[in-house]
XYZ file of C-alpha atoms in Angstrom:
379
model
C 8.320 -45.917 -13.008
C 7.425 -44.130 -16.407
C 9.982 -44.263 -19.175
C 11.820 -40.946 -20.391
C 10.114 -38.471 -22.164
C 11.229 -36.898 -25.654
C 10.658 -33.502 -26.926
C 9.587 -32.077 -30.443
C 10.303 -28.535 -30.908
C 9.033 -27.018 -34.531
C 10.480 -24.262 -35.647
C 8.401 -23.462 -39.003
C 10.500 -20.721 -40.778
C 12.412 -21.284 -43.977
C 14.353 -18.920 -46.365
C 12.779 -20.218 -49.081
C 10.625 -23.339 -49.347
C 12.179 -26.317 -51.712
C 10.424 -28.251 -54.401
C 9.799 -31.174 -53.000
C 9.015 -30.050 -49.389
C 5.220 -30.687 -47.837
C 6.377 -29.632 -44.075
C 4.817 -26.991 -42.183
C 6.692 -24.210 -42.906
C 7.054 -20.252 -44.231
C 8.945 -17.881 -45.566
C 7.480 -14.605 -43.481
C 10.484 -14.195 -40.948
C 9.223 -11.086 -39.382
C 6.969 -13.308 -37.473
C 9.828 -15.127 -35.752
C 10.143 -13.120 -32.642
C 6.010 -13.470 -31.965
C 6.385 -16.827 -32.400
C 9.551 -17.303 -30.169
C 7.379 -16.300 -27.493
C 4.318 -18.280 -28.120
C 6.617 -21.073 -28.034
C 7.821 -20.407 -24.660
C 4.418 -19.892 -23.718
C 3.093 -23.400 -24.665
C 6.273 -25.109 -23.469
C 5.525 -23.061 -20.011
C 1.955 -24.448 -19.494
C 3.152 -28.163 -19.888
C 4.696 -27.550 -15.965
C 1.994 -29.870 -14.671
C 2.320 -31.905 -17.197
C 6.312 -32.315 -16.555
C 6.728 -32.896 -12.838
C 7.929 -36.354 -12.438
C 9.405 -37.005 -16.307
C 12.688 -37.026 -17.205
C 13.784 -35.723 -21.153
C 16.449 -37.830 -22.228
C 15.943 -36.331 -25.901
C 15.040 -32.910 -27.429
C 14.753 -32.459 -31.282
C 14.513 -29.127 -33.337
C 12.911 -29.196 -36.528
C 11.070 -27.773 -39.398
C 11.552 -25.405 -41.031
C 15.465 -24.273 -40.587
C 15.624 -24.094 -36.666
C 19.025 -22.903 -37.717
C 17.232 -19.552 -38.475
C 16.747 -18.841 -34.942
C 19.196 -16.663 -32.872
C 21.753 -18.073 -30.655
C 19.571 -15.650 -28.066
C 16.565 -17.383 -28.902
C 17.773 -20.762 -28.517
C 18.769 -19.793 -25.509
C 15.272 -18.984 -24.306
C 13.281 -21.370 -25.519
C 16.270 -24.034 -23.932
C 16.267 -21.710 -20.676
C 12.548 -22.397 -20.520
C 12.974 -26.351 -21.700
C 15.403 -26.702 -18.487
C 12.465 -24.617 -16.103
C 9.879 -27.172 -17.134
C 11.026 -30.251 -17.410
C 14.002 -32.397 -15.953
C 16.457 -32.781 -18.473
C 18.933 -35.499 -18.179
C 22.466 -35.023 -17.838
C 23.842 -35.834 -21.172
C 20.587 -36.211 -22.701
C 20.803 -35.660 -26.883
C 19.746 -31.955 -28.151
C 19.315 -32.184 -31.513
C 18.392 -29.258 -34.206
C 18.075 -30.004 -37.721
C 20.364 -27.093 -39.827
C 20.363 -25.452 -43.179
C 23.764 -24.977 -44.540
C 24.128 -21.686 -45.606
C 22.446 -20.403 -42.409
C 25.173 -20.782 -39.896
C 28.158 -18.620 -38.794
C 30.622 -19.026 -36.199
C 28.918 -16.753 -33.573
C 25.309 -18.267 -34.238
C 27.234 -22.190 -33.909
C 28.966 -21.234 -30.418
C 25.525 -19.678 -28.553
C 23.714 -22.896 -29.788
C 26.550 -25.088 -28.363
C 26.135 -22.851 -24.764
C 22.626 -22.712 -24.963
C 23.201 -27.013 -25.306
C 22.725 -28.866 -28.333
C 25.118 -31.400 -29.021
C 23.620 -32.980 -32.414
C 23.445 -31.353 -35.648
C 21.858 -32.426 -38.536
C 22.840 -31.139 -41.972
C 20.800 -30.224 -44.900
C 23.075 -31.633 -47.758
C 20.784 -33.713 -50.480
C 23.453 -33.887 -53.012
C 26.720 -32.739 -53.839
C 25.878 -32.332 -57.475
C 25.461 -28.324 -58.164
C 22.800 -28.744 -60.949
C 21.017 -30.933 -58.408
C 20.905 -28.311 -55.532
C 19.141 -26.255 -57.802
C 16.288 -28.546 -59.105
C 15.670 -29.360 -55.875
C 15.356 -25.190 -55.241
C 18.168 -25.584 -52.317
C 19.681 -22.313 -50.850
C 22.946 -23.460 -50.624
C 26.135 -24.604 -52.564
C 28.293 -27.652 -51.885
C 30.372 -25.037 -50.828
C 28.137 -23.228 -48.792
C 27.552 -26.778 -47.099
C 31.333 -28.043 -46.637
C 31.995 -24.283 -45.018
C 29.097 -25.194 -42.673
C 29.956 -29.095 -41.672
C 33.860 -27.363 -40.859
C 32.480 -24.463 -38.863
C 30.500 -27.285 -36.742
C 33.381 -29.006 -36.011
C 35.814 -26.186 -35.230
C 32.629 -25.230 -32.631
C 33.553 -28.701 -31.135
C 30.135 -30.345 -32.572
C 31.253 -33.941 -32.221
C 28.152 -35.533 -33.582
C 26.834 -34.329 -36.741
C 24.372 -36.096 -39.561
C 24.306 -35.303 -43.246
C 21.175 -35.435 -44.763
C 21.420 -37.073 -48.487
C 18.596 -37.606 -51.013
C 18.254 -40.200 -53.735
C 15.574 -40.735 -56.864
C 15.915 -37.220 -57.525
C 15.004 -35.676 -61.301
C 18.236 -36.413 -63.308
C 20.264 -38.232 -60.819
C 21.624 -41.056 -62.163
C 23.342 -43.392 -59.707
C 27.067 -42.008 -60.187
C 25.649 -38.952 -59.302
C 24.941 -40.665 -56.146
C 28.209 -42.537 -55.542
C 30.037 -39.308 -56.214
C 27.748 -37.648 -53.365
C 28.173 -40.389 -50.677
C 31.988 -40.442 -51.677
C 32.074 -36.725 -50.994
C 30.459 -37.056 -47.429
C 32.081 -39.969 -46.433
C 35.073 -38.016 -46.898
C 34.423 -35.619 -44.074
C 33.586 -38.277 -41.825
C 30.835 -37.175 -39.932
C 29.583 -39.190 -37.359
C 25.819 -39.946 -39.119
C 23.923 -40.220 -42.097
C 20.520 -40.409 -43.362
C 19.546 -41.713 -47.006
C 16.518 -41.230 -47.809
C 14.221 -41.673 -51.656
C 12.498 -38.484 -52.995
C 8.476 -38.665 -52.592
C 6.955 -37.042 -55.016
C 3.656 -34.851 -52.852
C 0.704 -33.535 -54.462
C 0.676 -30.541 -53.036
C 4.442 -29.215 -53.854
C 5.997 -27.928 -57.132
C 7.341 -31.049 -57.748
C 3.913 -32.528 -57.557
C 2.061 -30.032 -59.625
C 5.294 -30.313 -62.378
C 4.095 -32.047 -65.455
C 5.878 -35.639 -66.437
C 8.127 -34.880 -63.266
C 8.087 -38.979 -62.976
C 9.898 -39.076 -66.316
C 12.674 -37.325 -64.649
C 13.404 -39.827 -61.958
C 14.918 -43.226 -62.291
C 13.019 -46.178 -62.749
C 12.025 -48.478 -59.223
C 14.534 -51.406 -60.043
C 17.397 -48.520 -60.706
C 16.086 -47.248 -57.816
C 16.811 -50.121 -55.899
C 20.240 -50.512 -57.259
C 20.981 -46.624 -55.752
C 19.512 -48.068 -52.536
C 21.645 -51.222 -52.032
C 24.682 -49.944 -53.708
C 24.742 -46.803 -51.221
C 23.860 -49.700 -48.045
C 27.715 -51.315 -49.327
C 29.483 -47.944 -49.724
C 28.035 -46.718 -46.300
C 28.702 -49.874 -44.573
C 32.042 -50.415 -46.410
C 33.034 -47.191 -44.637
C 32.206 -47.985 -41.082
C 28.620 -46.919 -41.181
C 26.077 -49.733 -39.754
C 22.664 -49.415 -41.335
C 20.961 -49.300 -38.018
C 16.725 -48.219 -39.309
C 15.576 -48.272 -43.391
C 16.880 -44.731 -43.764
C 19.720 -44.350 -41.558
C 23.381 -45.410 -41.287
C 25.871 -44.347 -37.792
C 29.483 -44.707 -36.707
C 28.933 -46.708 -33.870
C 27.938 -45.317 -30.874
C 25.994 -42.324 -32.827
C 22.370 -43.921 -33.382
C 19.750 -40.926 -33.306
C 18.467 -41.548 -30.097
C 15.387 -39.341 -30.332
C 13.923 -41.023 -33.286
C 15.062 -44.911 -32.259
C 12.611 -43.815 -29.330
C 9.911 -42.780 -31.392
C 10.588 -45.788 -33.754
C 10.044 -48.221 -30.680
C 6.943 -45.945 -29.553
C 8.156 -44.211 -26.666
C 6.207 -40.794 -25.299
C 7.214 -37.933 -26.537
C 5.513 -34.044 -26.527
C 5.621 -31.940 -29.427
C 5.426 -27.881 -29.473
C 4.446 -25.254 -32.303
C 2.147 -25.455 -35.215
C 1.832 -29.104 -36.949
C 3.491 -30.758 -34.101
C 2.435 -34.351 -33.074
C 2.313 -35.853 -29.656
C 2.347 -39.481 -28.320
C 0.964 -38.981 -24.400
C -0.655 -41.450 -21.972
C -2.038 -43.435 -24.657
C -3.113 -40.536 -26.795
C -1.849 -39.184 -29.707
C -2.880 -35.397 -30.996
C -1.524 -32.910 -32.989
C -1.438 -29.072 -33.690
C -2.903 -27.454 -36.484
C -1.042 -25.804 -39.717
C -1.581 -22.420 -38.447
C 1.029 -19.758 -36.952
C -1.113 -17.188 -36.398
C -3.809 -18.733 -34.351
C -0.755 -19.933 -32.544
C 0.992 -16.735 -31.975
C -2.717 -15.178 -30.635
C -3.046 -17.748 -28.250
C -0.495 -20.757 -27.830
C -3.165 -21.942 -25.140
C -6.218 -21.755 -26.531
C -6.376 -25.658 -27.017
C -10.087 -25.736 -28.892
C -8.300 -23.317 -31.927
C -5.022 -25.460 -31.696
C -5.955 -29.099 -31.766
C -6.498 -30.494 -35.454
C -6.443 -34.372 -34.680
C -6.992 -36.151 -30.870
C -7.380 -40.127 -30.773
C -6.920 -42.147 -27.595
C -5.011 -45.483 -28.571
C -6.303 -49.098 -27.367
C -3.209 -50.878 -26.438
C -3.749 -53.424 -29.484
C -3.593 -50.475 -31.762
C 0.303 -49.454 -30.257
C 0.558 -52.556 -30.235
C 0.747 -52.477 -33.917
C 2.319 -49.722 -34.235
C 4.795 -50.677 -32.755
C 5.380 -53.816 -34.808
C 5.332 -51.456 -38.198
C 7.773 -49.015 -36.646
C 9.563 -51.552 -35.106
C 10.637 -53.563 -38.378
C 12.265 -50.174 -39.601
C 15.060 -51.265 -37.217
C 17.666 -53.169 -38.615
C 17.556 -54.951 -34.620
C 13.899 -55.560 -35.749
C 11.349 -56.669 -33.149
C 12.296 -58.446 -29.783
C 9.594 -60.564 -28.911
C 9.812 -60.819 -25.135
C 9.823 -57.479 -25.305
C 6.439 -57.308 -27.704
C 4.554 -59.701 -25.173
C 6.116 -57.845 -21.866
C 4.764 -54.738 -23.050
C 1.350 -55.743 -24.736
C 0.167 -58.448 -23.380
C -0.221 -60.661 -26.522
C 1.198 -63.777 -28.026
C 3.212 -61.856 -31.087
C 4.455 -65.025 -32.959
C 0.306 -66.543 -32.597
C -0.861 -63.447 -34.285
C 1.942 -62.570 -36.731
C 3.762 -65.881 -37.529
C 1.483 -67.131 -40.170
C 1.618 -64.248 -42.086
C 5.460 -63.453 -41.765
C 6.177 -66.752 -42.960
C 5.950 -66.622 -47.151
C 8.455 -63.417 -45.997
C 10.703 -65.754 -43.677
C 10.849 -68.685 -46.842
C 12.042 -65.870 -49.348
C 14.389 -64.321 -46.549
C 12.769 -60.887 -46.603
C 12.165 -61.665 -42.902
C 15.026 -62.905 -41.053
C 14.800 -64.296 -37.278
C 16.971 -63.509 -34.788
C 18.079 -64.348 -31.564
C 15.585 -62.500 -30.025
C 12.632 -62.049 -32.607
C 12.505 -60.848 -36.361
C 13.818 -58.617 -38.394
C 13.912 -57.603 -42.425
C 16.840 -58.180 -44.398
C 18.404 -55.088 -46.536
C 15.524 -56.987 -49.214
C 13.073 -56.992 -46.655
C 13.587 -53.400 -46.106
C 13.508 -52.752 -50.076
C 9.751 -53.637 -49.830
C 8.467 -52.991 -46.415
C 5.319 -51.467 -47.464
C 4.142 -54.347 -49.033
C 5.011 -56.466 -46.252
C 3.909 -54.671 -43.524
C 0.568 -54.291 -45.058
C 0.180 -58.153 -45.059
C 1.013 -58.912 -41.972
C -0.666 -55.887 -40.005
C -4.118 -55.720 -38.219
C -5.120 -52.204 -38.235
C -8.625 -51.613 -35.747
């Protein structure tokens, strides 16, 4: 019996693109409705593709999904439920801008069913929002997280940044204080990248303007105390939950379950193959199923290559890798081919065993790159 399937929905509209953002995404909304329905389009030809899965997972993201309708949420859901089997209870995520929500918009996604928000917040610091070219106040954002819950949301995530230009790490404390104090139910942490091809990337000396990588690491493991302090278990590098209120959608893709993406710059993982769309709305609004125009990268996947990626997604976890699971799944001897090299990691305790494998300690997680790159095989 094949496992559940996930779905990646890309919605890539924004109000205004921010500084530091390299996703897929514009700021030409008049395009929205065309695209709508070259979404529903694509998602319709997939029927062949469906019969026999079951979604336990649906993610909206972008872009600011929270630009669409509450009637064209509906659709594009309406046409989800038509093609595939969705699970009862399964988690419908949509990633939000705050700013871009109102009670009427909140109460037709809720119908149309998504139960998981996730909130655009980054900091709470005013002269931060606007560095960062955010469209929204701490106001704006508080107004939008209340709204949610008087819609009867009852699983929300607030997105914070840290290693932003200027922010020193009281700036940060102040921010996570601030969240905590709403009490949502999830929250992700993650450290600015600077990317070429952004204004941040193309800003002279912008480096100059962001804290050094050992003050960096004191925002990091200070923020892991203060989350966890408040009832918030580090469960993945980036990402801290009440109990209970894991993102289920991405633990899946971070233990390399299947999942099918839709829209422009959407990626797929599919019987062994991984592909994605190309950058480009308007070849996708002309024909959503023109495959040869669509496709921009197609690879077929040896089982030695998941294989390893699942051991470099896998260590995000804070439950790390379960062996018996590893061999189970790929045929292969994980502690014969990875021991050796974990253990200068296991003697310093960046690499911790567990009862039922390995994982990286909150150091471990500090430099993951490094130690992931010394221990991997890629083909």
């Amino acid at each position: 019996m094949k496992d559940k399937l996930s779905l990646y929905i890309h919605i890539p509209f924004c109000v205004k693109k921010c500084e530091y953002c390299d996703f897929y995404s514009l700021c030409d909304l008049s395009l929205m409705s065309a695209y709508v329905n070259a979404l529903i389009t694509q998602i319709e030809s997939f029927r062949p593709v469906a019969k026999g899965r079951t979604v336990d997972t649906v993610y909206f993201g972008g872009g600011t999904p929270s630009l669409l309708s509450g009637e064209d949420m509906a659709r594009i859901m309406d046409t989800v439920r038509s093609v595939f089997h969705i699970e009862d209870g399964a988690e419908i995520s949509m990633e939000a801008n705050p700013g871009t929500l109102d009670p009427n918009k909140l109460a037709a996604y809720r119908k149309a069913g998504i139960n998981r928000l996730s909130l655009g917040l980054q900091s709470a610091d005013s002269e931060a929002l606007k560095r960062l070219g955010r469209i929204h106040t701490r106001e704006a954002f508080e107004s939008s997280f209340l709204l949610a819950r008087l819609e009867g949301f009852q699983n929300i995530n607030v997105d914070i940044m840290y290693a932003i230009p200027d922010q020193t790490k009281k700036n940060l404390s102040d921010t996570l204080d601030y969240v905590i104090s709403l009490n949502p139910d999830h929250i992700s942490l993650y450290g600015l990248r600077i990317e070429p091809d952004t204004p941040f990337g193309m800003e002279e000396n912008i480096e100059a303007s962001i804290a050094d990588e050992d003050t960096q690491a004191d925002m990091y493991m200070e923020a892991i105390a203060k989350l966890e302090a408040a009832g918030f278990l580090q469960y993945e590098i980036s990402n801290f939950a009440k109990p209970g209120y894991a993102c289920k959608h991405n633990v899946k893709n971070w233990k390399c379950k299947e999942f099918l993406g839709f829209g422009p710059a959407a990626y797929s993982f599919f019987d062994d193959k991984i592909f994605s769309y190309k950058k480009d709305i308007d070849a996708f609004i002309a024909n959503p199923l023109k495959i040869e125009n669509l496709v921009d990268t197609f690879e077929y996947l040896t089982l030695k290559s998941i294989a390893t990626q699942f051991v470099m997604l896998g260590f995000r976890l804070r439950t790390g890798i379960n062996v018996e699971e590893y061999e189970k799944r790929f045929y292969d001897d994980f502690e014969a081919r990875y021991l050796e090299k974990m253990k200068p990691f296991i003697e310093k305790q960046y690499i911790l065993r567990t009862d039922t494998g390995y994982r990286l300690s909150k150091q471990g997680f500090l430099i993951s790159n490094y130690i992931l790159s010394e221990i991997l095989e890629f083909e």
